[in-house]
Short mmCIF file of C-alpha atoms and ligand atoms in Angstrom, two decimals:
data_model
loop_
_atom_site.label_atom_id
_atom_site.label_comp_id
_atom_site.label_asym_id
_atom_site.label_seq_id
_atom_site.Cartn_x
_atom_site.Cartn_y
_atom_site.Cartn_z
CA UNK P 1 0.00 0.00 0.00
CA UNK P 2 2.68 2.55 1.07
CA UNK P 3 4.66 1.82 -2.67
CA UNK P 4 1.02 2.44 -3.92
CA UNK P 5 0.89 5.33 -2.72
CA UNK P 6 4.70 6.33 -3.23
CA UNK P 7 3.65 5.73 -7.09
CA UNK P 8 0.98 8.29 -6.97
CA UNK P 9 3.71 10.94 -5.58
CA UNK P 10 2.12 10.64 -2.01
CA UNK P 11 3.41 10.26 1.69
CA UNK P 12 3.80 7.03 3.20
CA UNK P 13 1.43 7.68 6.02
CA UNK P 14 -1.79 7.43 3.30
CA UNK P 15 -1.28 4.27 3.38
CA UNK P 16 -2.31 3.74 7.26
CA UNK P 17 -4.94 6.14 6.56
CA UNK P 18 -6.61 4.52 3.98
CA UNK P 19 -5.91 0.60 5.35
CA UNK P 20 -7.64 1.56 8.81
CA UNK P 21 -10.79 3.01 6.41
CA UNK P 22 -10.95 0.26 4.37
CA UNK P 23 -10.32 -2.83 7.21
CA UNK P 24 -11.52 -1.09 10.54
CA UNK P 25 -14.36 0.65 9.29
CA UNK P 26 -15.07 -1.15 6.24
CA UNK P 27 -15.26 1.58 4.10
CA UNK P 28 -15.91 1.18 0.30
CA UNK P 29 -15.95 4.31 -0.93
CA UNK P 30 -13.05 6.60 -1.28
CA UNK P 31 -15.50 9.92 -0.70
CA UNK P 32 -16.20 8.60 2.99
CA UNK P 33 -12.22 8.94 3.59
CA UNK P 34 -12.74 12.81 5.39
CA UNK P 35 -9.23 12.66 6.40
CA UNK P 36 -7.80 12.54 2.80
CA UNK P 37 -8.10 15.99 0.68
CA UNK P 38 -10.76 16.22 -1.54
CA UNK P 39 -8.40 16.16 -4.82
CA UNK P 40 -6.37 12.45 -3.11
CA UNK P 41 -9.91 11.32 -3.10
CA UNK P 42 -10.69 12.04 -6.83
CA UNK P 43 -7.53 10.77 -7.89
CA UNK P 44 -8.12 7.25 -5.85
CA UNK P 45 -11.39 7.09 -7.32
CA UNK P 46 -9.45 7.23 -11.21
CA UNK P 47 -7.04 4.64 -10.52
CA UNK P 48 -8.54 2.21 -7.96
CA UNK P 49 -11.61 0.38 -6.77
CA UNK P 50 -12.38 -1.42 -3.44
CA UNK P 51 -14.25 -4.39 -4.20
CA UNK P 52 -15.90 -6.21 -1.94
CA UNK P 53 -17.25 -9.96 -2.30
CA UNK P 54 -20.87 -9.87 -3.09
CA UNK P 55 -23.16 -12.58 -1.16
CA UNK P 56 -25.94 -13.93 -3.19
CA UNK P 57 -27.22 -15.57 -0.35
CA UNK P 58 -27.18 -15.68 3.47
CA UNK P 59 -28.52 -17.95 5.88
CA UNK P 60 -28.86 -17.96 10.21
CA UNK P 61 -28.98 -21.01 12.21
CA UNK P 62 -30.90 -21.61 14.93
CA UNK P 63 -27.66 -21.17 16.94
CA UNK P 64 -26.92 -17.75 15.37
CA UNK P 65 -24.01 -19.28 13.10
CA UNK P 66 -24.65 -17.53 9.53
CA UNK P 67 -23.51 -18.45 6.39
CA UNK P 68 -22.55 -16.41 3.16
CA UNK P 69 -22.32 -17.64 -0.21
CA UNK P 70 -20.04 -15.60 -1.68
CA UNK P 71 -20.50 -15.50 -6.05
CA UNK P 72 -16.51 -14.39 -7.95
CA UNK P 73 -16.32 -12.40 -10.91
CA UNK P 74 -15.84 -15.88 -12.44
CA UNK P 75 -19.04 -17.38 -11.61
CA UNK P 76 -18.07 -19.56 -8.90
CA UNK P 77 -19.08 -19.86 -5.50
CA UNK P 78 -17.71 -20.09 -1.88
CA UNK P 79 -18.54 -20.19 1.53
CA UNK P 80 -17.97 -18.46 4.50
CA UNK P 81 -19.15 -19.34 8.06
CA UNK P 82 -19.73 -16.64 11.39
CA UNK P 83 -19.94 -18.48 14.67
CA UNK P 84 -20.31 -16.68 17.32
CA UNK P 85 -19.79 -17.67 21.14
CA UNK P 86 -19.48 -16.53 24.53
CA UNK P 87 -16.14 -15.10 24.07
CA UNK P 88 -14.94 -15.15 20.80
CA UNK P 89 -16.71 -14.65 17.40
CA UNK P 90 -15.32 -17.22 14.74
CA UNK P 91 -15.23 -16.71 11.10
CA UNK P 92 -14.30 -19.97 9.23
CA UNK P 93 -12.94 -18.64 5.77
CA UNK P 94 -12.29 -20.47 2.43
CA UNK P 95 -9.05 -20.24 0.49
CA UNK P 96 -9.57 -22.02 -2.72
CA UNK P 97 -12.36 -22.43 -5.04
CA UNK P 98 -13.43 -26.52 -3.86
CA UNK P 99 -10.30 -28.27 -2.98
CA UNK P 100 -7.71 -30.51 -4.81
CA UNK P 101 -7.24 -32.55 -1.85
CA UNK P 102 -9.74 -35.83 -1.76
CA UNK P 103 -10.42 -36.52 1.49
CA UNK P 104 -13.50 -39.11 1.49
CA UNK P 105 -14.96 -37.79 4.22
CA UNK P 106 -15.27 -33.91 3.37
CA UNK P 107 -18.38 -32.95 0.79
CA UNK P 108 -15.85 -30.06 -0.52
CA UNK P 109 -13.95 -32.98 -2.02
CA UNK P 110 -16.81 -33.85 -3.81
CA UNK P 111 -17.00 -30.85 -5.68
CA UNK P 112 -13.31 -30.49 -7.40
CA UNK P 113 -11.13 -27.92 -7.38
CA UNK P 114 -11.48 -24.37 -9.65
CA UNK P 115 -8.92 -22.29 -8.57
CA UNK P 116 -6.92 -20.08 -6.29
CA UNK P 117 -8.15 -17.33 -4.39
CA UNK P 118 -6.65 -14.25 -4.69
CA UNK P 119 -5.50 -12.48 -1.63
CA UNK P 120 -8.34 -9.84 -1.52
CA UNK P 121 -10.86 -12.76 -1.98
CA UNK P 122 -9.48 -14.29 1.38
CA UNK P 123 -9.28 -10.91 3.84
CA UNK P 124 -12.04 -9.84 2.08
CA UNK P 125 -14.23 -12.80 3.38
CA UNK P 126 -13.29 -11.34 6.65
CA UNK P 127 -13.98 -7.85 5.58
CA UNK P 128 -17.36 -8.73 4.29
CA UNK P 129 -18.36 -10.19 7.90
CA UNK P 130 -17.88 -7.64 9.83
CA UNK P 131 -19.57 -5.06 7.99
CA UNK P 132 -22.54 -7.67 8.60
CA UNK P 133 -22.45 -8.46 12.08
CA UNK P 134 -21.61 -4.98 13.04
CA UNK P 135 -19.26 -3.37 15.66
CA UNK P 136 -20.99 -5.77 18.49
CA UNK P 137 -19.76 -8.92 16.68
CA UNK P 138 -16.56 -8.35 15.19
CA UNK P 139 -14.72 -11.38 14.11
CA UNK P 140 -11.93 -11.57 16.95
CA UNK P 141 -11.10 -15.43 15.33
CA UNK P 142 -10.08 -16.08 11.94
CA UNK P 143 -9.37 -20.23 11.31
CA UNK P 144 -8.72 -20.96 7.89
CA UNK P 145 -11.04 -23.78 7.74
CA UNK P 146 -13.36 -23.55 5.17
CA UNK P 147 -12.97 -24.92 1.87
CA UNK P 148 -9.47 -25.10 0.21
CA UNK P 149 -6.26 -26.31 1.33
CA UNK P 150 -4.48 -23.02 2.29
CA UNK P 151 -0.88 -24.45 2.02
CA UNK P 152 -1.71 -24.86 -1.61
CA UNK P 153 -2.50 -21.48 -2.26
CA UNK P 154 0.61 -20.40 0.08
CA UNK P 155 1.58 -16.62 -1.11
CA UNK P 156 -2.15 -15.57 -1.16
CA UNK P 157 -3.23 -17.21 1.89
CA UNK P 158 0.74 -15.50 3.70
CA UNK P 159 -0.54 -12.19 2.49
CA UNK P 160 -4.14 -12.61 3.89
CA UNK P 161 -3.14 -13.80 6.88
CA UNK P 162 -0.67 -10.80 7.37
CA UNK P 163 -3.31 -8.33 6.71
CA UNK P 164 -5.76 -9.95 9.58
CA UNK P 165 -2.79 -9.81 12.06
CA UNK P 166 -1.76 -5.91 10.51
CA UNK P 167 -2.07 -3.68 13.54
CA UNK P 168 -3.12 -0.98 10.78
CA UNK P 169 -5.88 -3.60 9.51
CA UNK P 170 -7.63 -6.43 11.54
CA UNK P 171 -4.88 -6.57 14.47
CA UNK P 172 -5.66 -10.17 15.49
CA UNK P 173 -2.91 -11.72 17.15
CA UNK P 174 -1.05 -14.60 15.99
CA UNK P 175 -3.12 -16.80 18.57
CA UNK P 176 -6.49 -15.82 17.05
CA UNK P 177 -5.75 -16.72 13.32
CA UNK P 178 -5.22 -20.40 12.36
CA UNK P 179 -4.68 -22.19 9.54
CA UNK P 180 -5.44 -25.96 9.21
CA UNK P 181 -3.75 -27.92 6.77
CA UNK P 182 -4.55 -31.79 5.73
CA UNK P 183 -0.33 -31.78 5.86
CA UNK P 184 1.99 -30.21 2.94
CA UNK P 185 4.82 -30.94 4.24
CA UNK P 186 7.08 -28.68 2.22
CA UNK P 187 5.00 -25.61 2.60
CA UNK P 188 4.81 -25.95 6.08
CA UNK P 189 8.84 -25.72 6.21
CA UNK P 190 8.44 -22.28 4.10
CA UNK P 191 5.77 -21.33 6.25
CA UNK P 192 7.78 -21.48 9.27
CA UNK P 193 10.23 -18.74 7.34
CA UNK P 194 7.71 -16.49 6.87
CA UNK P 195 4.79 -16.60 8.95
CA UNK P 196 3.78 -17.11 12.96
CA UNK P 197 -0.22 -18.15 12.82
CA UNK P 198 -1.46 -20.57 15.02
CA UNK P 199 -1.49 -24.15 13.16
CA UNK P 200 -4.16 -26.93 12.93
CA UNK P 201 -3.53 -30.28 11.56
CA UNK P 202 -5.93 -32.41 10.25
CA UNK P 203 -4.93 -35.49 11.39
CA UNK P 204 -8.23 -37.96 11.56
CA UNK P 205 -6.28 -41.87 11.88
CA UNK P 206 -3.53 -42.77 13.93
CA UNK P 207 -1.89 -44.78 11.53
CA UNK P 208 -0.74 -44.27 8.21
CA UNK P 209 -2.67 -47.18 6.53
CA UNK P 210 -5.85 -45.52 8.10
CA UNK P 211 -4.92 -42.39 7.27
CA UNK P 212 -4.60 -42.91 3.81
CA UNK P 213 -7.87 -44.03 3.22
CA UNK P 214 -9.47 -40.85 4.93
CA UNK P 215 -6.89 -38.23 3.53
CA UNK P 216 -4.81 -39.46 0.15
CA UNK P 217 -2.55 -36.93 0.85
CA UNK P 218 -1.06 -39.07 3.60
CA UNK P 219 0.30 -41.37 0.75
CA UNK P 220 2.60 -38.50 -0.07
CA UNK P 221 3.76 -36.83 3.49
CA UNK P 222 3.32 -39.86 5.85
CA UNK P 223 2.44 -39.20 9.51
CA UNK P 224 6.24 -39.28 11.26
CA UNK P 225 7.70 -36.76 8.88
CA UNK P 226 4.32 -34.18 8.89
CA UNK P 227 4.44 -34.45 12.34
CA UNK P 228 8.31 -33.78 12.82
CA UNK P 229 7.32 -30.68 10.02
CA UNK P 230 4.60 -29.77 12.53
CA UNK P 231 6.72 -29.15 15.72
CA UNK P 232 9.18 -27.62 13.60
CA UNK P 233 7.05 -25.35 12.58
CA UNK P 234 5.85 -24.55 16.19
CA UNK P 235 9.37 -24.42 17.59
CA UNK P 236 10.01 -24.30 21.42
CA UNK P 237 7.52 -21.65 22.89
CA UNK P 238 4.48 -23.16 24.83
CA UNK P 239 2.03 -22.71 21.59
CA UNK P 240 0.57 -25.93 20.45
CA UNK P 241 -0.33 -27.50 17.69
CA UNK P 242 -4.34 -28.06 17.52
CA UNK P 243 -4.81 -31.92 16.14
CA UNK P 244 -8.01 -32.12 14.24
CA UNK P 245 -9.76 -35.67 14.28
CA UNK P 246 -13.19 -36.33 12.65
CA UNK P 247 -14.88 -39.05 14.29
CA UNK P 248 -16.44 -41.66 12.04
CA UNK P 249 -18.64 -44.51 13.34
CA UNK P 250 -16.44 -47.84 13.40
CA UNK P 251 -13.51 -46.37 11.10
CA UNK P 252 -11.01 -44.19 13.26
CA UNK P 253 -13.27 -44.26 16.85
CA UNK P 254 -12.42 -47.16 18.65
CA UNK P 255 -10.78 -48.08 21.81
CA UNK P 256 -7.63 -49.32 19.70
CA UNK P 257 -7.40 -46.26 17.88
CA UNK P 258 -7.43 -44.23 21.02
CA UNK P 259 -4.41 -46.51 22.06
CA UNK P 260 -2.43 -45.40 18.89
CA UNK P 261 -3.13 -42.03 19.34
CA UNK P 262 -2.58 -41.46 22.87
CA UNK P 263 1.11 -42.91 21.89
CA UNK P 264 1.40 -41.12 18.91
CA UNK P 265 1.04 -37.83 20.69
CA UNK P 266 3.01 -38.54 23.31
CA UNK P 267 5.80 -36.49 23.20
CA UNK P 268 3.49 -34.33 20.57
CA UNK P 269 2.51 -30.01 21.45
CA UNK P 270 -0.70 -31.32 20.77
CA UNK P 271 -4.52 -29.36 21.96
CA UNK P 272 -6.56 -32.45 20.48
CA UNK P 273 -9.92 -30.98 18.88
CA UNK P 274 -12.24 -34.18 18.09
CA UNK P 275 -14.95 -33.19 15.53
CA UNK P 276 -17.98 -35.12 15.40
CA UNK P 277 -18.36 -35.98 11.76
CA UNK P 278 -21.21 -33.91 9.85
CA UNK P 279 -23.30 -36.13 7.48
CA UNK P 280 -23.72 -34.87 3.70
CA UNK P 281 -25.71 -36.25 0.84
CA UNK P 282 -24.30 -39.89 -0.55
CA UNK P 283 -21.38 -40.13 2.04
CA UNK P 284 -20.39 -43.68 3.22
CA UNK P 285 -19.58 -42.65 6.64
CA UNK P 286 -21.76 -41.92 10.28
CA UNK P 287 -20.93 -39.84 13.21
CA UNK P 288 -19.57 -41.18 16.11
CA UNK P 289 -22.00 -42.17 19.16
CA UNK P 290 -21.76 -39.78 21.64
CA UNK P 291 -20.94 -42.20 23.98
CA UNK P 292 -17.85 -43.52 21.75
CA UNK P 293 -17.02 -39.99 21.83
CA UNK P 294 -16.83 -39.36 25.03
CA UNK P 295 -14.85 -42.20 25.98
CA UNK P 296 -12.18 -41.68 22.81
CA UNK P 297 -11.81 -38.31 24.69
CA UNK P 298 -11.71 -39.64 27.97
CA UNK P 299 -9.06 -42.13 27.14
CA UNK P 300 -6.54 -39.36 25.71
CA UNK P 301 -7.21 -36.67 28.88
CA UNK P 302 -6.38 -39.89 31.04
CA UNK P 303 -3.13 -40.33 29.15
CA UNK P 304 -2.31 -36.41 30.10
CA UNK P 305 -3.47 -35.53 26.67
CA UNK P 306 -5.57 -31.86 26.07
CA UNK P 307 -8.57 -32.65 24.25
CA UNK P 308 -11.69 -30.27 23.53
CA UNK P 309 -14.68 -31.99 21.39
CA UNK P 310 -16.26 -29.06 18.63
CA UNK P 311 -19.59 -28.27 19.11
CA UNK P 312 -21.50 -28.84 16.01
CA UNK P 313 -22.73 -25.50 14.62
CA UNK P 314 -24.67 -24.38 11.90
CA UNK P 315 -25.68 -27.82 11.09
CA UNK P 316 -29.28 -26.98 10.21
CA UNK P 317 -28.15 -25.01 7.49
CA UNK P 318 -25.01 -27.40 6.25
CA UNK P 319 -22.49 -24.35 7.40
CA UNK P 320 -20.76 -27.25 9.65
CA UNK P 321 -17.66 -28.50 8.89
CA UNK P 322 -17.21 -30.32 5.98
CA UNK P 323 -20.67 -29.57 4.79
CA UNK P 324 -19.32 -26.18 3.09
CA UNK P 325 -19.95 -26.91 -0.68
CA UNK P 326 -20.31 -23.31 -2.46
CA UNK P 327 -20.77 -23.97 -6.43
CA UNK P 328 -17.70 -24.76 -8.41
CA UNK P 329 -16.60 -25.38 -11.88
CA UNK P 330 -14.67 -28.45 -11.77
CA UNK P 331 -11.81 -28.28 -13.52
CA UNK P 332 -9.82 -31.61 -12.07
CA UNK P 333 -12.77 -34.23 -13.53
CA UNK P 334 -13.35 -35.44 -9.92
CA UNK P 335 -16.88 -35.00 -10.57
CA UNK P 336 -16.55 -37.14 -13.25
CA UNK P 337 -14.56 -39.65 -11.88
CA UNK P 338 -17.15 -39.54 -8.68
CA UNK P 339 -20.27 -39.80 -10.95
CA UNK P 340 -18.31 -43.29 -13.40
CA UNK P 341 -17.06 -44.67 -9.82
CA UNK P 342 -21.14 -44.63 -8.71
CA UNK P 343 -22.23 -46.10 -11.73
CA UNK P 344 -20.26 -49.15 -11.59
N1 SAH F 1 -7.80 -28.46 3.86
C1 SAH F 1 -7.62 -27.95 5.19
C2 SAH F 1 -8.64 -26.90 5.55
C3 SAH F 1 -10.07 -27.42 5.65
S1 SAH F 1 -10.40 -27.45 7.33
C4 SAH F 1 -7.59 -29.10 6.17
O1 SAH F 1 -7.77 -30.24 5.74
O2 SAH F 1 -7.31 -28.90 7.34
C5 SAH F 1 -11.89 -28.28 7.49
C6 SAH F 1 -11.85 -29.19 8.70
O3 SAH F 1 -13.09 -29.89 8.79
C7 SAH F 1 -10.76 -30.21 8.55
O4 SAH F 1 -10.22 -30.61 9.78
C8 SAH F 1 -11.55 -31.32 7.94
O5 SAH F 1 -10.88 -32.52 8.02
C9 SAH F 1 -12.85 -31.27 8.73
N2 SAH F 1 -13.95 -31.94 8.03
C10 SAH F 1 -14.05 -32.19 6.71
N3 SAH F 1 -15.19 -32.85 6.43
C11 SAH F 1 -15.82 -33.02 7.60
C12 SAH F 1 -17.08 -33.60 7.97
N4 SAH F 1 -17.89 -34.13 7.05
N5 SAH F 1 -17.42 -33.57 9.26
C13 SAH F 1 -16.62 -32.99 10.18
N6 SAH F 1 -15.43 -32.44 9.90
C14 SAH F 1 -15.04 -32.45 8.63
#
């Protein structure tokens, strides 16, 4: 912003002023900026635009989670997802158009993969929010959890996250902006040069025969090395790493699996976060009991292990995770492949 403005033959210090209007008070047009002369104003006008996403539609749950669905200039759709709570108000954002990634149990994987999104798509999902909650609600969470896999779309989702933890834009600290990654083991090395957001792995299987049924990926960056990449990445402070693991009736949730995983994470800065798994047309799998739940977590927190269970939100309008499915031109055939696998 400040070699923006050093283009246009201004001072540095426009730059502040005009990232505070656009990302504190989520300002659109350049008119509204009073503290800019009239003549900066009609020049900014000439030469740029601030462009919001554009939701086509927006739905509240019960629970008071709302969804967006956000339409691009290019037709396709994503998904973005409030949540508020007690003390914290969550905004799960996407960072890809569907996701290249084919994890069976995720209806985004269903969909195929379009494309990137830009930068501005990303902050602007948070953007967008909070100009619709209001001052009462502002996000004070970002998790990069909605569809996409962020460490595929690394530069774009580096700069986003740097503008959400900008002092001169959404000032969220490091703590309150996570990105969750299925496990791309070389970006998470380069993302350990040039970032410090909070990190969520999606884990799901203790084993690496298990885990490459649920997330393909695996076959590539086995467990042992993505989780030496992990701790790496989180160095020797006392921040942890929050282990995500969906819990699917019969495949990953029994007592044997809780075994593997309690040693697994032994010596692990793990914050376990068990999901209960959220049903979606034509998928294989079932949630968890709540009972097998309960004990899975029971077992780890006996074993010294931290372990939080996610409340399902938003379910009643399929804004729950994994349910996220926006409207995307697939351009990877997986819909193709899905549709010839069905028929025979
Ligand atoms: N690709 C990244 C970001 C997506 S995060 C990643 O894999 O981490 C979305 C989270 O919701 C992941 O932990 C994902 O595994 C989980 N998830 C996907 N489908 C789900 C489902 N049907 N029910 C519950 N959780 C699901």
């Amino acid at each position: 912003m400040e070699a923006f403005f050093a283009s246009m033959g201004e001072k540095s210090f426009r730059a502040t002023q005009v990232m505070k209007w656009i990302h504190q008070l989520w300002v659109d047009d350049f008119d509204a900026m009073t503290n800019l002369s009239k003549t900066l104003r009609q020049r900014l006008a000439e030469v740029a635009e601030i462009r919001g996403p554009t939701a086509i539609h927006a739905q509240i749950s019960a629970d008071g989670t709302r969804k967006w669905l956000l339409e691009l200039p290019c037709g396709n759709r994503v998904e973005t997802v409030f949540i508020p709570e007690e003390r914290r108000n969550t905004l799960c954002v996407s960072s890809q158009v569907g996701c290249a990634l084919d994890c069976t149990f995720c209806s985004t994987a269903q969909q195929g993969f379009n494309r990137n999104l830009s930068s501005a798509e990303i902050v602007g999902q948070v953007w967008f929010a909070n100009k619709e909650v209001g001052e009462q609600q502002r996000v004070s969470n970002v998790v990069l959890m909605g569809m996409g896999e962020p460490l595929l779309n690394f530069n774009n989702v580096v700069m986003a996250s740097n503008v959400m933890m900008d002092d001169f834009a959404y000032g969220l600290s490091k703590r309150r902006v996570t990105l969750s990654t299925a496990g791309v083991i070389p970006a998470l090395e380069r993302l350990a040069q040039v970032s410090d957001v909070s990190l969520a792995l999606s884990l799901h299987a203790p084993n690496d025969d298990l885990r490459n049924q649920l997330v393909p990926l695996n076959r590539k960056y086995p467990i042992a090395p993505l989780l030496k990449a992990c701790s790496d990445y989180i160095g020797q402070g006392r921040r942890k790493v929050t282990v995500e693991y969906v819990m699917l009736d019969g495949v990953n949730d029994r007592p044997e699996h809780a075994r593997e995983l309690a040693r697994l994470m032994r010596n692990f800065p793990a914050k376990i976060n068990l999901i209960p798994f959220n049903p979606f047309p034509e998928t294989r799998y079932r949630r968890s009991s709540a009972q097998a739940i309960a004990a899975f977590g029971e077992y780890l927190v006996g074993k010294g292990l931290i372990v939080t269970t996610r409340r399902t939100r938003g379910d009643d309008i399929d804004a729950a995770c994994g349910q996220l499915v926006g409207k995307v031109d697939d351009r990877s055939r997986r819909t193709e492949r899905n549709a010839a696998a069905m028929a025979g």
